[in-house]
Coordinates of C-alpha atoms in Angstrom, one line a residue:
X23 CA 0.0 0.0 0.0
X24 CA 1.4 3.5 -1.1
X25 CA 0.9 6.6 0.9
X26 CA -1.0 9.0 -1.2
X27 CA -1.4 12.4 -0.5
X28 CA -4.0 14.2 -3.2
X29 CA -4.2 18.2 -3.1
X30 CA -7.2 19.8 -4.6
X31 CA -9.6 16.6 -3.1
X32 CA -12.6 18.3 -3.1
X33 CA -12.5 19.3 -6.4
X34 CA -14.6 17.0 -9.1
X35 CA -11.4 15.2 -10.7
X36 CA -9.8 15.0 -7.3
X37 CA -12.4 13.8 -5.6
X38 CA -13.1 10.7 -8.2
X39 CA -9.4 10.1 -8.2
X40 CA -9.3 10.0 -4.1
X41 CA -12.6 7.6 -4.4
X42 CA -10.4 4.9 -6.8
X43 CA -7.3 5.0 -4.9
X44 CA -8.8 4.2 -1.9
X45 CA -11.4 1.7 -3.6
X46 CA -8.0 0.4 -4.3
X47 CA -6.5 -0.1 -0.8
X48 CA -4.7 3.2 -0.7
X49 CA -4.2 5.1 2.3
X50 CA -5.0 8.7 1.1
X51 CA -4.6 11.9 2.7
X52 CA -6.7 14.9 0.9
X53 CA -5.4 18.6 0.9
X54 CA -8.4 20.7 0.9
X55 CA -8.9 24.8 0.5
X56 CA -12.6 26.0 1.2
X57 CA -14.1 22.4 0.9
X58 CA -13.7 20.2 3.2
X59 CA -15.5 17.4 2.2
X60 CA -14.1 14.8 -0.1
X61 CA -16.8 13.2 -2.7
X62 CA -16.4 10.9 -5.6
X63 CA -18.5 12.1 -8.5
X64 CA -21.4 9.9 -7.4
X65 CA -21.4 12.5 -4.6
X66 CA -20.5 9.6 -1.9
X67 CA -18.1 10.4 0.8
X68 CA -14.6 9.3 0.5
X69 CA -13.4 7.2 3.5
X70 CA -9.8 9.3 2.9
X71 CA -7.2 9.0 6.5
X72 CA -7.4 12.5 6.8
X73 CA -8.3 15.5 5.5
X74 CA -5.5 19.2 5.8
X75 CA -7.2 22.7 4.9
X76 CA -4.3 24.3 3.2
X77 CA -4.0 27.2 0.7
X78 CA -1.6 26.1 -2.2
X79 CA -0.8 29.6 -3.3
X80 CA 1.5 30.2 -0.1
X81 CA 5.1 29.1 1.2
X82 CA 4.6 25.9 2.5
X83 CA 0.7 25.9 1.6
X84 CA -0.5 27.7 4.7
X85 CA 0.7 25.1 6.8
X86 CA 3.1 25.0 10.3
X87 CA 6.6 23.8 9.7
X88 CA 5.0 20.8 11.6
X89 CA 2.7 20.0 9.4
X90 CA 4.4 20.6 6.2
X91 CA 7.2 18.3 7.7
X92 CA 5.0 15.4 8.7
X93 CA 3.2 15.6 5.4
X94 CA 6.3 15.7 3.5
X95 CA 7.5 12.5 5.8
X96 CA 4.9 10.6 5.4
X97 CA 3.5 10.1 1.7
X98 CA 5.4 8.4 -1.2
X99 CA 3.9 10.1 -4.1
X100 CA 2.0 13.1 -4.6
X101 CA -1.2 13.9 -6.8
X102 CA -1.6 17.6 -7.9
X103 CA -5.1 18.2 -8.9
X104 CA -5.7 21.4 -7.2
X105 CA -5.7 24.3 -9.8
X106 CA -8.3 27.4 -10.8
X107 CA -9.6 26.2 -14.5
X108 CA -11.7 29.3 -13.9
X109 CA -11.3 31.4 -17.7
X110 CA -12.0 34.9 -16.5
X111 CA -9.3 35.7 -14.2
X112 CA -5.7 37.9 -14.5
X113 CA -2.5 36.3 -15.2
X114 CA -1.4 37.3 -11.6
X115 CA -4.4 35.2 -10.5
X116 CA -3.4 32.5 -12.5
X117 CA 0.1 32.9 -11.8
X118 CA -0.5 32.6 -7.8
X119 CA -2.7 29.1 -8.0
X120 CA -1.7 27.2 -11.6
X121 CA 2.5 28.5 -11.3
X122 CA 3.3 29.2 -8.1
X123 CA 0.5 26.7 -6.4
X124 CA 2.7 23.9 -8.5
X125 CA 5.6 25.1 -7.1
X126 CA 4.6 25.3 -3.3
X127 CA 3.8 21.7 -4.2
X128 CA 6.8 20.6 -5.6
X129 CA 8.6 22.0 -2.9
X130 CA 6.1 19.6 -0.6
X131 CA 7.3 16.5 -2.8
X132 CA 11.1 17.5 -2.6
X133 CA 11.2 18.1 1.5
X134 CA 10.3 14.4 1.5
X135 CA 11.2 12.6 -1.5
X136 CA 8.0 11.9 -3.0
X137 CA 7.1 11.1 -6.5
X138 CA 5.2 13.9 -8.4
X139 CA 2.1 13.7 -10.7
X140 CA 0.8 16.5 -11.7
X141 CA -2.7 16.8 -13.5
X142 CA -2.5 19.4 -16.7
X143 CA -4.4 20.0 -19.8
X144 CA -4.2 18.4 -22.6
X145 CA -4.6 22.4 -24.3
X146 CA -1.1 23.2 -23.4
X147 CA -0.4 22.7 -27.1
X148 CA -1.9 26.2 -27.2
X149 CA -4.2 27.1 -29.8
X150 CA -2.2 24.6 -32.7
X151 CA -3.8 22.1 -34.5
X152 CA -3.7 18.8 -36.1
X153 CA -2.0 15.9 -34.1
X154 CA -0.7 17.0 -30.9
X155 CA 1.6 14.3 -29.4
X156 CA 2.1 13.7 -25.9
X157 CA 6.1 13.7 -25.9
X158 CA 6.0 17.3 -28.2
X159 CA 7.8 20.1 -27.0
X160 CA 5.6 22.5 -24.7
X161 CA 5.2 25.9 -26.5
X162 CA 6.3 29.1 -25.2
X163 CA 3.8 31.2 -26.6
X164 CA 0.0 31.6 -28.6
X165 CA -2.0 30.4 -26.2
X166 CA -5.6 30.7 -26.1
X167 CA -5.6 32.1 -22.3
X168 CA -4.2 33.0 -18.9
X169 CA -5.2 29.6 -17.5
X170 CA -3.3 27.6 -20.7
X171 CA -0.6 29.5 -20.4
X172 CA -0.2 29.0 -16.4
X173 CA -0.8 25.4 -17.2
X174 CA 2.4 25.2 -19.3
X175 CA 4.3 26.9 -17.0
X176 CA 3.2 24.4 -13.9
X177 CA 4.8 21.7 -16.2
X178 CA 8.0 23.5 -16.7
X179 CA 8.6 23.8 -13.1
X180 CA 8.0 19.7 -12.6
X181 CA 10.0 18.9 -15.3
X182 CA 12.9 20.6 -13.7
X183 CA 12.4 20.2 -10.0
X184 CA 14.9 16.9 -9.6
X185 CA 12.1 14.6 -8.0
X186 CA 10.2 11.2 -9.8
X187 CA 7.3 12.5 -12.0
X188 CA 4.5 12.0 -14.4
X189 CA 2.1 14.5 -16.4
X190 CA -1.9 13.3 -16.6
X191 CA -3.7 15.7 -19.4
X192 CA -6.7 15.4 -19.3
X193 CA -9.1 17.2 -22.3
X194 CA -12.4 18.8 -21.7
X195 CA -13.7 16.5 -18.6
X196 CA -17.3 16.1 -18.4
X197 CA -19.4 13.7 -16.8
X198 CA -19.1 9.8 -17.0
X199 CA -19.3 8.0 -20.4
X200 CA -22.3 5.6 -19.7
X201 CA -24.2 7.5 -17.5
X202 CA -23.3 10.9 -18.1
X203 CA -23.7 11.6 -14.5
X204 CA -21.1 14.8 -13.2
X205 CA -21.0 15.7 -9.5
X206 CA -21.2 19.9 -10.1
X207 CA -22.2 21.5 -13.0
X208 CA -18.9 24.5 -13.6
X209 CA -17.0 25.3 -16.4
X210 CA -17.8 24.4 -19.6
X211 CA -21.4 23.7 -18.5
X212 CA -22.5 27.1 -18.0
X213 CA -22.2 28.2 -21.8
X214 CA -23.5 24.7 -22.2
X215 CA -26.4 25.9 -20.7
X216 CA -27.0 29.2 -22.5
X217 CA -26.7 27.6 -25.4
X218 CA -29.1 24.8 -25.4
X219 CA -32.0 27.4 -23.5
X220 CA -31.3 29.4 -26.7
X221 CA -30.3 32.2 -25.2
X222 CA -26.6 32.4 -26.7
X223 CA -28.1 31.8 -30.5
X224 CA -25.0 32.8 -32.6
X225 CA -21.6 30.8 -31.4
X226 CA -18.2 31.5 -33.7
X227 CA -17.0 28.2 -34.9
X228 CA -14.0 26.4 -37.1
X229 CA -15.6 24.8 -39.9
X230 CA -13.4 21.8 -38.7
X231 CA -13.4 23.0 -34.9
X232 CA -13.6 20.0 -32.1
X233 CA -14.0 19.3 -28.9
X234 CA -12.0 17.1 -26.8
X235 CA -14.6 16.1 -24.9
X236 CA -13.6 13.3 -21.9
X237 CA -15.9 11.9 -19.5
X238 CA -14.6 11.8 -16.0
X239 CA -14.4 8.1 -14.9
X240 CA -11.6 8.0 -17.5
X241 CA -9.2 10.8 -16.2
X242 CA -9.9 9.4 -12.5
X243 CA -9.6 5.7 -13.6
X244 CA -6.4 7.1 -16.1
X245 CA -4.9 8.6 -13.4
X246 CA -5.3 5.7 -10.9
X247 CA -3.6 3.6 -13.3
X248 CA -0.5 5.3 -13.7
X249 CA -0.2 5.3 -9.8
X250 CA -0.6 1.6 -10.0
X251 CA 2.5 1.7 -12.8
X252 CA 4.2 4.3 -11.0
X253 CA 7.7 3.4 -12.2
X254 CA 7.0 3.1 -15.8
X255 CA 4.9 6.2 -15.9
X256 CA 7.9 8.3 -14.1
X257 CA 8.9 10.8 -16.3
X258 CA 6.1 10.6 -19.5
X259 CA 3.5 13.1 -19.9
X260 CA 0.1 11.2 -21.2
X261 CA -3.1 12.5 -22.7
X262 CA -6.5 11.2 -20.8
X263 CA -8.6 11.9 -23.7
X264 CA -11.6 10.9 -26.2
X265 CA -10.8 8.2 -28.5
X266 CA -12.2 10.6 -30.9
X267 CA -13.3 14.0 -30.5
X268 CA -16.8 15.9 -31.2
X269 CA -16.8 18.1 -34.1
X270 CA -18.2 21.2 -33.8
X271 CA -20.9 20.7 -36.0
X272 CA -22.2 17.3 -34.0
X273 CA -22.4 19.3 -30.9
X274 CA -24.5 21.9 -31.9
X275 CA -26.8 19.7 -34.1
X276 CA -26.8 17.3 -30.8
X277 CA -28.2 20.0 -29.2
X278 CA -31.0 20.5 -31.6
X279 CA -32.4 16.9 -31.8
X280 CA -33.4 17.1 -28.6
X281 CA -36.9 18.4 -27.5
X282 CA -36.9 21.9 -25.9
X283 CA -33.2 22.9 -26.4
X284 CA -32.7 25.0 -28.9
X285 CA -29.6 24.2 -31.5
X286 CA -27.1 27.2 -31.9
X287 CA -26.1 28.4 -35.3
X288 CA -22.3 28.5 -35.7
X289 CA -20.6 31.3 -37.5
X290 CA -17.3 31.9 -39.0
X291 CA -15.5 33.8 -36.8
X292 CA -14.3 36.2 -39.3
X293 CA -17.5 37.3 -40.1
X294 CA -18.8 37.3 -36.5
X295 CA -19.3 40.5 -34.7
X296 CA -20.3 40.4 -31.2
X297 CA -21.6 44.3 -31.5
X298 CA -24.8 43.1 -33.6
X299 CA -26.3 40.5 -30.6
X300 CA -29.3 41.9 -29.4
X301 CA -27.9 43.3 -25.6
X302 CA -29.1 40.5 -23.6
X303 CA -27.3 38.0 -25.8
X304 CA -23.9 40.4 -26.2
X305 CA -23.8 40.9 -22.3
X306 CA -24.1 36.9 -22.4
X307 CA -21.5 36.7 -25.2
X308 CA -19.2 38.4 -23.6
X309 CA -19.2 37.1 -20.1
X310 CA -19.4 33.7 -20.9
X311 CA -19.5 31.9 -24.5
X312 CA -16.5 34.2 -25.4
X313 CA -14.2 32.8 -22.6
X314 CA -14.5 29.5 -24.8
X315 CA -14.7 30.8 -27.7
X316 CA -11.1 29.9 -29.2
X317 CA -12.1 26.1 -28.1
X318 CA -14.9 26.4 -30.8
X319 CA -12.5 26.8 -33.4
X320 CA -9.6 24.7 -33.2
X321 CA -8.8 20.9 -34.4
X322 CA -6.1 19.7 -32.0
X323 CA -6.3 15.7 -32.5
X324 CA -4.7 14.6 -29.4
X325 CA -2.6 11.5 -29.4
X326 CA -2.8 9.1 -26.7
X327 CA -0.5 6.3 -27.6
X328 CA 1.7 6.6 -24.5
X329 CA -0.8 6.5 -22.2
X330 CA -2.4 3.4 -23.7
X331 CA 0.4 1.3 -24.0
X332 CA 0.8 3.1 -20.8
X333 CA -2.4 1.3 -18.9
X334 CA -3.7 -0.3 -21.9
X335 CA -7.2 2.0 -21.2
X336 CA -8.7 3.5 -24.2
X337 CA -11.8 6.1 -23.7
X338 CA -15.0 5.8 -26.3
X339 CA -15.6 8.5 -28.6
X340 CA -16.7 12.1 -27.5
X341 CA -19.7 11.4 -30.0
X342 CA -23.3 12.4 -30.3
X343 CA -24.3 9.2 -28.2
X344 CA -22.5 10.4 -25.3
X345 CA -23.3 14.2 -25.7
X346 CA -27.6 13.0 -25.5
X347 CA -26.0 11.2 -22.0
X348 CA -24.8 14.3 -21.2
X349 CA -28.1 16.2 -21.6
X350 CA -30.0 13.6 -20.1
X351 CA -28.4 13.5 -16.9
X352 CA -28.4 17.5 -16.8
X353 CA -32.4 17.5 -17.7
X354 CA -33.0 15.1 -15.0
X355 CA -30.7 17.0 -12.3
X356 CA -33.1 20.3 -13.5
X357 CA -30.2 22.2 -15.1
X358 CA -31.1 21.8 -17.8
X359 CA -35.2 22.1 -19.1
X360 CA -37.3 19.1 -19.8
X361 CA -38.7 19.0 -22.7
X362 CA -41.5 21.6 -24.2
X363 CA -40.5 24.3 -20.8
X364 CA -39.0 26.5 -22.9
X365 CA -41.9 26.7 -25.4
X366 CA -44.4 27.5 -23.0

């Protein structure tokens, strides 16, 4: 049995992945911030040894030199989950929690040893497209955002901080593949929302645009499994994503075909001007659907052969099948509208 310590536990990836290991016979202790409750995405509790509120953005995350010392003693490998995947923030935000955070971290890991594996995103290729292979050298600049960019520089740092580590990418994660179930409803979800209601109509799109869409029973299982081949993973980054991903043009005509959500029409963004929306729909626009925007028009086709010879785990298709799962499970939560609500 390994001696796990997971930071960010509380979130919905860390939480899942805290749920497997211990499922597994792990002794697990969670690093939490506000939250201190640790949940796998069926929204059971997590029989975890123990739970530390910390805040990752300072020296020694908050804690006591006690603490930090018997934390850094007493766990053999480290999961780094805990991150702001927020899009609407300053660099210096993301700076403090995706950079620094990492580094607060690996400072945890080196005081004791401990192996390292940090959770990215798979969109630290930046806004490229094509094939994007897992061993490909990070960029150092067009990225789509503050949160990318912090992203790539989190990696950086674990590259070069001298202890045993891995890199888990993880695409778009969304809720589970057969089920479509999802413990919270953030991110990506939100514009989801406005969308299918109808009340974002117009959404700039790639005619080729796609959308690595990955349900989150494989990142947590992906993630589990490289813990379980810790020494072969050591020093690979993998991609945990779709074995093919949702084309633009799927998503929004998913929408569509089914009752009472209301299909967006995509645009090119050259000839899409944000000034013409009728108010309501540019205020929308602008503070959400335009914060993805640039992942509506890109066609990065992520590679993931490392990772399956790796753990010999392959994800099914980000499809239309599993987008209906998607809205299914949100219509029967009630964040989404059943059918014929918005017609009345």
């Amino acid at each position: 049995m390994s001696r796990i310590l997971v930071t960010g536990a509380a979130g919905l990836i860390g939480g899942e992945v805290c749920a497997r290991l211990v499922a597994a016979g792990q002794r697990v202790t969670a690093l939490v911030h506000r939250n201190p409750e640790v949940r796998a995405n069926d929204g059971s509790e997590v029989a975890i040894a123990e739970a530390v509120p910390c805040d990752i953005r300072q020296d020694r995350l908050g804690l006591d030199a006690a603490t930090f010392d018997r934390l850094a003693q007493a766990h053999d490998l480290i999961i780094h989950c805990a991150a702001t995947i927020r899009f609407d923030l300053t660099d210096a935000e993301y700076e403090a929690t995706n950079t620094r955070g990492t580094a607060n971290v690996i400072a945890l890991a080196q005081a004791g040893g401990a192996g390292l594996l940090h959770v990215s995103t798979a969109y630290v290729c930046g806004t490229r497209d094509g094939v994007i292979r897992e061993d490909d050298p990070l960029p150092v600049s067009g990225f789509a955002n503050g949160y990318e960019a912090s992203k790539a520089a989190g990696e950086r740092l674990v590259r070069a901080s001298g202890v045993d580590w891995a890199i888990a990418r993880p695409g778009i994660t969304l809720g589970e593949y057969e089920s479509g179930r999802v413990r919270q409803f953030d991110a990506l979800y939100m514009a989801f929302r406005l969308i299918a209601e109808g009340r974002i109509r117009l959404v700039p799109a790639g005619a080729d645009a796609t959308l690595a869409f990955v349900p989150i029973d494989h990142v947590a299982g992906g993630i589990a499994a490289m813990v379980e081949n810790w020494d072969a993973a050591c020093g690979g980054t993998y991609h945990l994503v779709p074995s093919e991903p949702l084309p633009m043009a799927d998503f929004a005509r998913g929408i569509g075909s089914v009752e009472g959500l209301r299909s967006p029409t995509l645009v090119d963004p050259a000839r899409f001007d944000a000034s013409t929306l009728p108010p309501l729909e540019r205020r929308l626009h602008g503070r959400v659907s335009a914060l993805y925007a640039s992942y509506f028009q890109r066609d990065p086709r992520f590679d993931d052969s490392r990772f399956r010879a790796l753990t010999g785990i392959e994800s099914g298709p980000a499809d239309e099948a599993y987008l209906r799962r998607l809205i299914d499970f949100c219509t029967e939560e009630g964040f989404l509208p059943a059918a014929g609500v918005l017609a009345r």
